[in-house]
mmCIF file of C-alpha atoms in Angstrom:
data_model
loop_
_atom_site.group_PDB
_atom_site.id
_atom_site.type_symbol
_atom_site.label_atom_id
_atom_site.label_comp_id
_atom_site.label_asym_id
_atom_site.label_seq_id
_atom_site.Cartn_x
_atom_site.Cartn_y
_atom_site.Cartn_z
ATOM 1 C CA GLY C 78 19.356 6.870 15.283
ATOM 2 C CA ALA C 79 15.892 7.736 15.227
ATOM 3 C CA GLY C 80 14.980 5.790 11.882
ATOM 4 C CA VAL C 81 15.706 3.070 9.491
ATOM 5 C CA SER C 82 19.051 3.417 8.477
ATOM 6 C CA GLN C 83 20.379 1.736 5.426
ATOM 7 C CA SER C 84 23.952 1.860 3.525
ATOM 8 C CA PRO C 85 25.375 2.349 1.283
ATOM 9 C CA ARG C 86 22.963 5.220 -0.213
ATOM 10 C CA TYR C 87 24.311 4.372 -3.509
ATOM 11 C CA LYS C 88 25.961 1.420 -5.253
ATOM 12 C CA VAL C 89 27.724 0.990 -8.651
ATOM 13 C CA ALA C 90 28.427 -2.308 -9.240
ATOM 14 C CA LYS C 91 29.627 -4.196 -12.695
ATOM 15 C CA ARG C 92 27.540 -6.940 -14.327
ATOM 16 C CA GLY C 93 28.530 -10.507 -12.569
ATOM 17 C CA GLN C 94 29.918 -8.831 -9.099
ATOM 18 C CA ASP C 95 28.397 -9.448 -5.643
ATOM 19 C CA VAL C 96 26.710 -6.770 -3.310
ATOM 20 C CA ALA C 97 25.497 -6.460 0.123
ATOM 21 C CA LEU C 98 23.234 -4.228 1.361
ATOM 22 C CA ARG C 99 23.099 -3.405 5.038
ATOM 23 C CA CYS C 100 19.836 -2.513 7.160
ATOM 24 C CA ASP C 101 19.823 -1.008 10.369
ATOM 25 C CA PRO C 102 16.102 -1.164 11.634
ATOM 26 C CA ILE C 103 14.744 1.296 14.467
ATOM 27 C CA SER C 104 15.856 -0.254 17.943
ATOM 28 C CA GLY C 105 13.107 -3.166 19.556
ATOM 29 C CA HIS C 106 11.429 -3.565 16.027
ATOM 30 C CA VAL C 107 10.457 -7.091 15.704
ATOM 31 C CA SER C 108 9.551 -6.789 12.114
ATOM 32 C CA LEU C 109 12.030 -6.116 9.063
ATOM 33 C CA PHE C 110 10.952 -6.293 5.383
ATOM 34 C CA TRP C 111 12.972 -5.643 2.073
ATOM 35 C CA TYR C 112 11.155 -4.075 -0.921
ATOM 36 C CA GLN C 113 12.372 -3.462 -4.484
ATOM 37 C CA GLN C 114 11.391 -0.403 -6.089
ATOM 38 C CA ALA C 115 12.335 -0.233 -9.826
ATOM 39 C CA LEU C 116 12.227 3.117 -11.403
ATOM 40 C CA GLY C 117 8.740 4.484 -12.140
ATOM 41 C CA GLN C 118 7.239 1.587 -10.286
ATOM 42 C CA GLY C 119 5.905 1.391 -6.411
ATOM 43 C CA PRO C 120 7.867 -0.505 -3.994
ATOM 44 C CA GLU C 121 7.440 -4.586 -4.284
ATOM 45 C CA PHE C 122 8.017 -6.992 -1.341
ATOM 46 C CA LEU C 123 10.754 -8.995 -1.219
ATOM 47 C CA THR C 124 11.424 -11.020 2.061
ATOM 48 C CA TYR C 125 10.222 -10.432 5.983
ATOM 49 C CA PHE C 126 11.751 -11.305 9.045
ATOM 50 C CA GLN C 127 10.397 -11.417 12.482
ATOM 51 C CA ASN C 128 13.271 -10.927 14.535
ATOM 52 C CA GLU C 129 15.963 -13.599 13.264
ATOM 53 C CA ALA C 130 13.459 -15.747 11.345
ATOM 54 C CA GLN C 131 13.075 -15.081 7.831
ATOM 55 C CA LEU C 132 9.243 -16.154 7.685
ATOM 56 C CA ASP C 133 8.332 -15.113 4.030
ATOM 57 C CA LYS C 134 10.848 -14.860 0.990
ATOM 58 C CA SER C 135 8.247 -15.251 -1.465
ATOM 59 C CA GLY C 136 9.511 -12.379 -3.300
ATOM 60 C CA LEU C 137 12.988 -12.759 -3.765
ATOM 61 C CA PRO C 138 12.987 -12.911 -7.669
ATOM 62 C CA SER C 139 15.991 -15.432 -8.252
ATOM 63 C CA ASP C 140 18.368 -16.959 -6.080
ATOM 64 C CA ARG C 141 20.910 -15.036 -6.807
ATOM 65 C CA PHE C 142 19.079 -12.888 -3.869
ATOM 66 C CA PHE C 143 19.598 -13.838 -0.177
ATOM 67 C CA ALA C 144 18.873 -11.810 2.878
ATOM 68 C CA GLU C 145 19.943 -12.413 6.442
ATOM 69 C CA ARG C 146 19.022 -11.096 9.965
ATOM 70 C CA PRO C 147 21.425 -13.282 12.045
ATOM 71 C CA GLU C 148 20.666 -11.442 15.698
ATOM 72 C CA GLY C 149 17.458 -9.937 15.042
ATOM 73 C CA SER C 150 18.462 -6.526 14.411
ATOM 74 C CA VAL C 151 20.917 -5.635 11.179
ATOM 75 C CA SER C 152 19.652 -7.285 8.169
ATOM 76 C CA THR C 153 21.891 -7.814 5.170
ATOM 77 C CA LEU C 154 20.687 -8.386 1.537
ATOM 78 C CA LYS C 155 22.785 -10.271 -0.899
ATOM 79 C CA ILE C 156 22.830 -10.147 -4.115
ATOM 80 C CA GLN C 157 25.157 -12.405 -6.458
ATOM 81 C CA ARG C 158 26.370 -12.146 -9.681
ATOM 82 C CA THR C 159 24.345 -8.999 -10.257
ATOM 83 C CA GLN C 160 22.423 -8.572 -13.746
ATOM 84 C CA GLN C 161 21.245 -4.999 -15.398
ATOM 85 C CA GLU C 162 17.745 -6.031 -14.378
ATOM 86 C CA ASP C 163 18.440 -5.819 -10.745
ATOM 87 C CA SER C 164 19.029 -2.011 -10.920
ATOM 88 C CA ALA C 165 16.728 -0.335 -8.524
ATOM 89 C CA VAL C 166 16.266 1.185 -5.471
ATOM 90 C CA TYR C 167 16.221 -1.290 -2.314
ATOM 91 C CA LEU C 168 14.321 -0.203 0.376
ATOM 92 C CA CYS C 169 14.379 -1.587 4.003
ATOM 93 C CA ALA C 170 11.304 -1.138 6.837
ATOM 94 C CA SER C 171 11.018 -2.198 9.958
ATOM 95 C CA SER C 172 7.710 -2.055 12.327
ATOM 96 C CA LEU C 173 6.823 -2.604 15.678
ATOM 97 C CA ASP C 174 5.319 -6.087 15.245
ATOM 98 C CA GLY C 175 4.357 -7.765 12.177
ATOM 99 C CA GLY C 176 0.818 -7.167 12.460
ATOM 100 C CA GLY C 177 -0.844 -5.806 8.528
ATOM 101 C CA ASN C 178 -1.997 -2.554 10.291
ATOM 102 C CA THR C 179 1.218 -1.934 11.845
ATOM 103 C CA GLU C 180 3.102 1.101 10.961
ATOM 104 C CA ALA C 181 5.904 0.352 8.504
ATOM 105 C CA PHE C 182 8.937 2.696 8.924
ATOM 106 C CA PHE C 183 11.137 2.840 5.810
ATOM 107 C CA GLY C 184 15.034 3.572 5.362
ATOM 108 C CA GLN C 185 16.169 6.184 2.672
ATOM 109 C CA GLY C 186 16.637 3.077 0.291
ATOM 110 C CA THR C 187 20.267 1.988 -1.394
ATOM 111 C CA ARG C 188 20.072 3.010 -5.260
ATOM 112 C CA LEU C 189 21.976 -0.092 -7.183
ATOM 113 C CA THR C 190 23.133 0.775 -10.374
ATOM 114 C CA VAL C 191 24.395 -2.431 -12.362
ATOM 115 C CA VAL C 192 26.487 -1.649 -15.313
ATOM 116 C CA ALA T 115 -4.936 -11.498 -7.891
ATOM 117 C CA GLN T 116 -3.978 -9.132 -5.357
ATOM 118 C CA ARG T 117 -3.380 -5.557 -7.266
ATOM 119 C CA VAL T 118 -3.574 -1.664 -6.473
ATOM 120 C CA THR T 119 -4.074 0.570 -9.644
ATOM 121 C CA GLN T 120 -3.750 3.786 -9.062
ATOM 122 C CA PRO T 121 -4.406 5.428 -12.895
ATOM 123 C CA GLU T 122 -2.688 9.026 -12.888
ATOM 124 C CA LYS T 123 1.027 9.172 -12.963
ATOM 125 C CA LEU T 124 0.836 12.885 -12.561
ATOM 126 C CA LEU T 125 -1.542 15.460 -11.215
ATOM 127 C CA SER T 126 -1.280 18.832 -11.240
ATOM 128 C CA VAL T 127 -3.421 21.488 -9.374
ATOM 129 C CA PHE T 128 -3.496 24.914 -8.508
ATOM 130 C CA LYS T 129 -3.161 26.272 -4.968
ATOM 131 C CA GLY T 130 -6.519 25.997 -3.229
ATOM 132 C CA ALA T 131 -8.130 23.693 -5.546
ATOM 133 C CA PRO T 132 -9.534 20.548 -4.029
ATOM 134 C CA VAL T 133 -7.371 17.197 -5.100
ATOM 135 C CA GLU T 134 -8.565 13.575 -5.236
ATOM 136 C CA LEU T 135 -5.837 11.015 -5.813
ATOM 137 C CA LYS T 136 -7.662 7.613 -7.261
ATOM 138 C CA CYS T 137 -6.553 4.233 -5.996
ATOM 139 C CA ASN T 138 -8.460 1.221 -6.748
ATOM 140 C CA TYR T 139 -7.783 -2.214 -5.438
ATOM 141 C CA SER T 140 -8.380 -5.784 -6.376
ATOM 142 C CA TYR T 141 -8.791 -8.142 -3.234
ATOM 143 C CA SER T 142 -11.176 -10.683 -2.256
ATOM 144 C CA GLY T 143 -11.107 -10.415 1.515
ATOM 145 C CA SER T 144 -11.209 -7.534 3.720
ATOM 146 C CA PRO T 145 -8.176 -5.487 2.787
ATOM 147 C CA GLU T 146 -6.235 -3.170 5.348
ATOM 148 C CA LEU T 147 -5.594 -0.149 3.111
ATOM 149 C CA PHE T 148 -3.101 2.748 3.429
ATOM 150 C CA TRP T 149 -1.891 5.866 1.882
ATOM 151 C CA TYR T 150 2.401 6.393 2.256
ATOM 152 C CA VAL T 151 3.785 9.521 1.085
ATOM 153 C CA GLN T 152 7.187 10.689 -0.235
ATOM 154 C CA TYR T 153 8.232 14.300 -0.569
ATOM 155 C CA SER T 154 11.293 15.545 -2.432
ATOM 156 C CA ARG T 155 14.563 13.727 -0.881
ATOM 157 C CA GLN T 156 12.718 12.070 2.207
ATOM 158 C CA ARG T 157 12.143 8.827 2.979
ATOM 159 C CA LEU T 158 8.690 7.133 2.375
ATOM 160 C CA GLN T 159 6.209 7.827 5.330
ATOM 161 C CA LEU T 160 2.607 6.935 6.330
ATOM 162 C CA LEU T 161 0.283 9.424 5.420
ATOM 163 C CA LEU T 162 -3.118 7.415 6.679
ATOM 164 C CA ARG T 163 -4.414 4.283 7.184
ATOM 165 C CA HIS T 164 -8.293 3.566 6.607
ATOM 166 C CA ILE T 165 -8.763 1.871 9.968
ATOM 167 C CA SER T 166 -8.016 4.804 12.017
ATOM 168 C CA ARG T 167 -10.375 6.947 10.082
ATOM 169 C CA GLU T 168 -8.383 10.124 10.571
ATOM 170 C CA SER T 169 -7.379 13.195 8.545
ATOM 171 C CA ILE T 170 -3.715 13.839 8.553
ATOM 172 C CA LYS T 171 -2.555 17.349 7.025
ATOM 173 C CA GLY T 172 -5.972 17.763 5.681
ATOM 174 C CA PHE T 173 -6.171 14.695 3.828
ATOM 175 C CA THR T 174 -8.948 12.130 4.188
ATOM 176 C CA ALA T 175 -9.646 8.679 2.118
ATOM 177 C CA ASP T 176 -12.986 6.859 2.328
ATOM 178 C CA LEU T 177 -12.882 2.947 1.910
ATOM 179 C CA ASN T 178 -15.512 2.019 -0.446
ATOM 180 C CA LYS T 179 -16.134 -1.733 -0.678
ATOM 181 C CA GLY T 180 -18.604 -1.922 -3.796
ATOM 182 C CA GLU T 181 -16.279 0.345 -5.962
ATOM 183 C CA THR T 182 -12.967 -1.170 -4.397
ATOM 184 C CA SER T 183 -11.610 2.056 -3.979
ATOM 185 C CA PHE T 184 -9.584 4.361 -1.579
ATOM 186 C CA HIS T 185 -9.307 7.465 -3.087
ATOM 187 C CA LEU T 186 -7.563 10.255 -1.157
ATOM 188 C CA LYS T 187 -8.826 13.292 -1.214
ATOM 189 C CA LYS T 188 -8.180 17.203 0.375
ATOM 190 C CA PRO T 189 -10.490 20.204 -0.019
ATOM 191 C CA PHE T 190 -7.606 22.972 -0.875
ATOM 192 C CA ALA T 191 -4.291 21.991 -1.795
ATOM 193 C CA GLN T 192 -1.072 23.363 -0.695
ATOM 194 C CA GLU T 193 2.250 23.839 -2.030
ATOM 195 C CA GLU T 194 3.944 21.851 0.367
ATOM 196 C CA ASP T 195 1.359 19.184 -0.719
ATOM 197 C CA SER T 196 3.310 18.164 -3.582
ATOM 198 C CA ALA T 197 4.948 14.869 -3.701
ATOM 199 C CA MET T 198 4.661 11.543 -4.669
ATOM 200 C CA TYR T 199 1.547 9.396 -2.938
ATOM 201 C CA TYR T 200 1.766 5.589 -2.911
ATOM 202 C CA CYS T 201 -1.844 3.725 -2.027
ATOM 203 C CA ALA T 202 -0.779 0.336 -0.769
ATOM 204 C CA LEU T 203 -2.877 -2.870 0.442
ATOM 205 C CA SER T 204 -2.322 -5.179 3.096
ATOM 206 C CA PRO T 205 -4.079 -8.383 3.099
ATOM 207 C CA SER T 206 -5.652 -9.380 6.177
ATOM 208 C CA GLY T 207 -3.735 -11.309 8.453
ATOM 209 C CA THR T 208 -0.383 -10.869 6.527
ATOM 210 C CA TYR T 209 2.437 -8.149 7.187
ATOM 211 C CA LYS T 210 3.183 -7.433 3.659
ATOM 212 C CA TYR T 211 2.165 -4.314 1.333
ATOM 213 C CA ILE T 212 1.196 -4.646 -2.243
ATOM 214 C CA PHE T 213 1.562 -1.164 -3.706
ATOM 215 C CA GLY T 214 0.427 0.968 -6.445
ATOM 216 C CA THR T 215 2.742 2.729 -8.927
ATOM 217 C CA GLY T 216 2.295 6.051 -7.448
ATOM 218 C CA THR T 217 1.087 9.428 -8.648
ATOM 219 C CA ARG T 218 2.960 12.208 -8.439
ATOM 220 C CA LEU T 219 0.890 15.158 -7.167
ATOM 221 C CA LYS T 220 1.899 18.855 -7.847
ATOM 222 C CA VAL T 221 0.759 22.004 -6.699
ATOM 223 C CA LEU T 222 1.212 24.938 -8.835
ATOM 224 C CA ALA T 223 1.144 28.439 -6.963
#
């Protein structure tokens, strides 16, 4: 595919359920980012990978959030024991390198609703 | 604290009128600033970055370090400019973006 692909596009989870969100970055992109976008807000940084290494997870809101990118391509964001405050759009982005001035390409996002 | 402020949630203008979307930032160093745009049912995409000093789709943005602003301007708005616009800051030497809350631009016929 030509762009960043995220699945599922929509996810409804019962409170307490575990969820896994997938991101397929642009082929060859070294850097991968996850952002969380609550309703009416801008995206907020969660975590950053350079290849398979998770270099920054400072934005993860709690230890219920876990992200991995084991082979340096596809990434999964896992949320355990979901809470209502986890309801948001989760955006994945990738870039060719990690430079601050490098354009990040965003996926369509996964809209998570916790009921 | 590093912060991006977009004071207007919604901006409505008539077609052909000038547009200015405001963005102010708080950062002690030399920031790298961007405007991202999200058209209806499309993904977030880069519109322009300050370091390139470019004009994309007729939009320009000038970094004013004295006023810590990076306002987005277009002299004549078009209906297809209707979208959500996000200003973003990338602290120098880092890779992450700090986004504002966004401004929805509606261009009326």
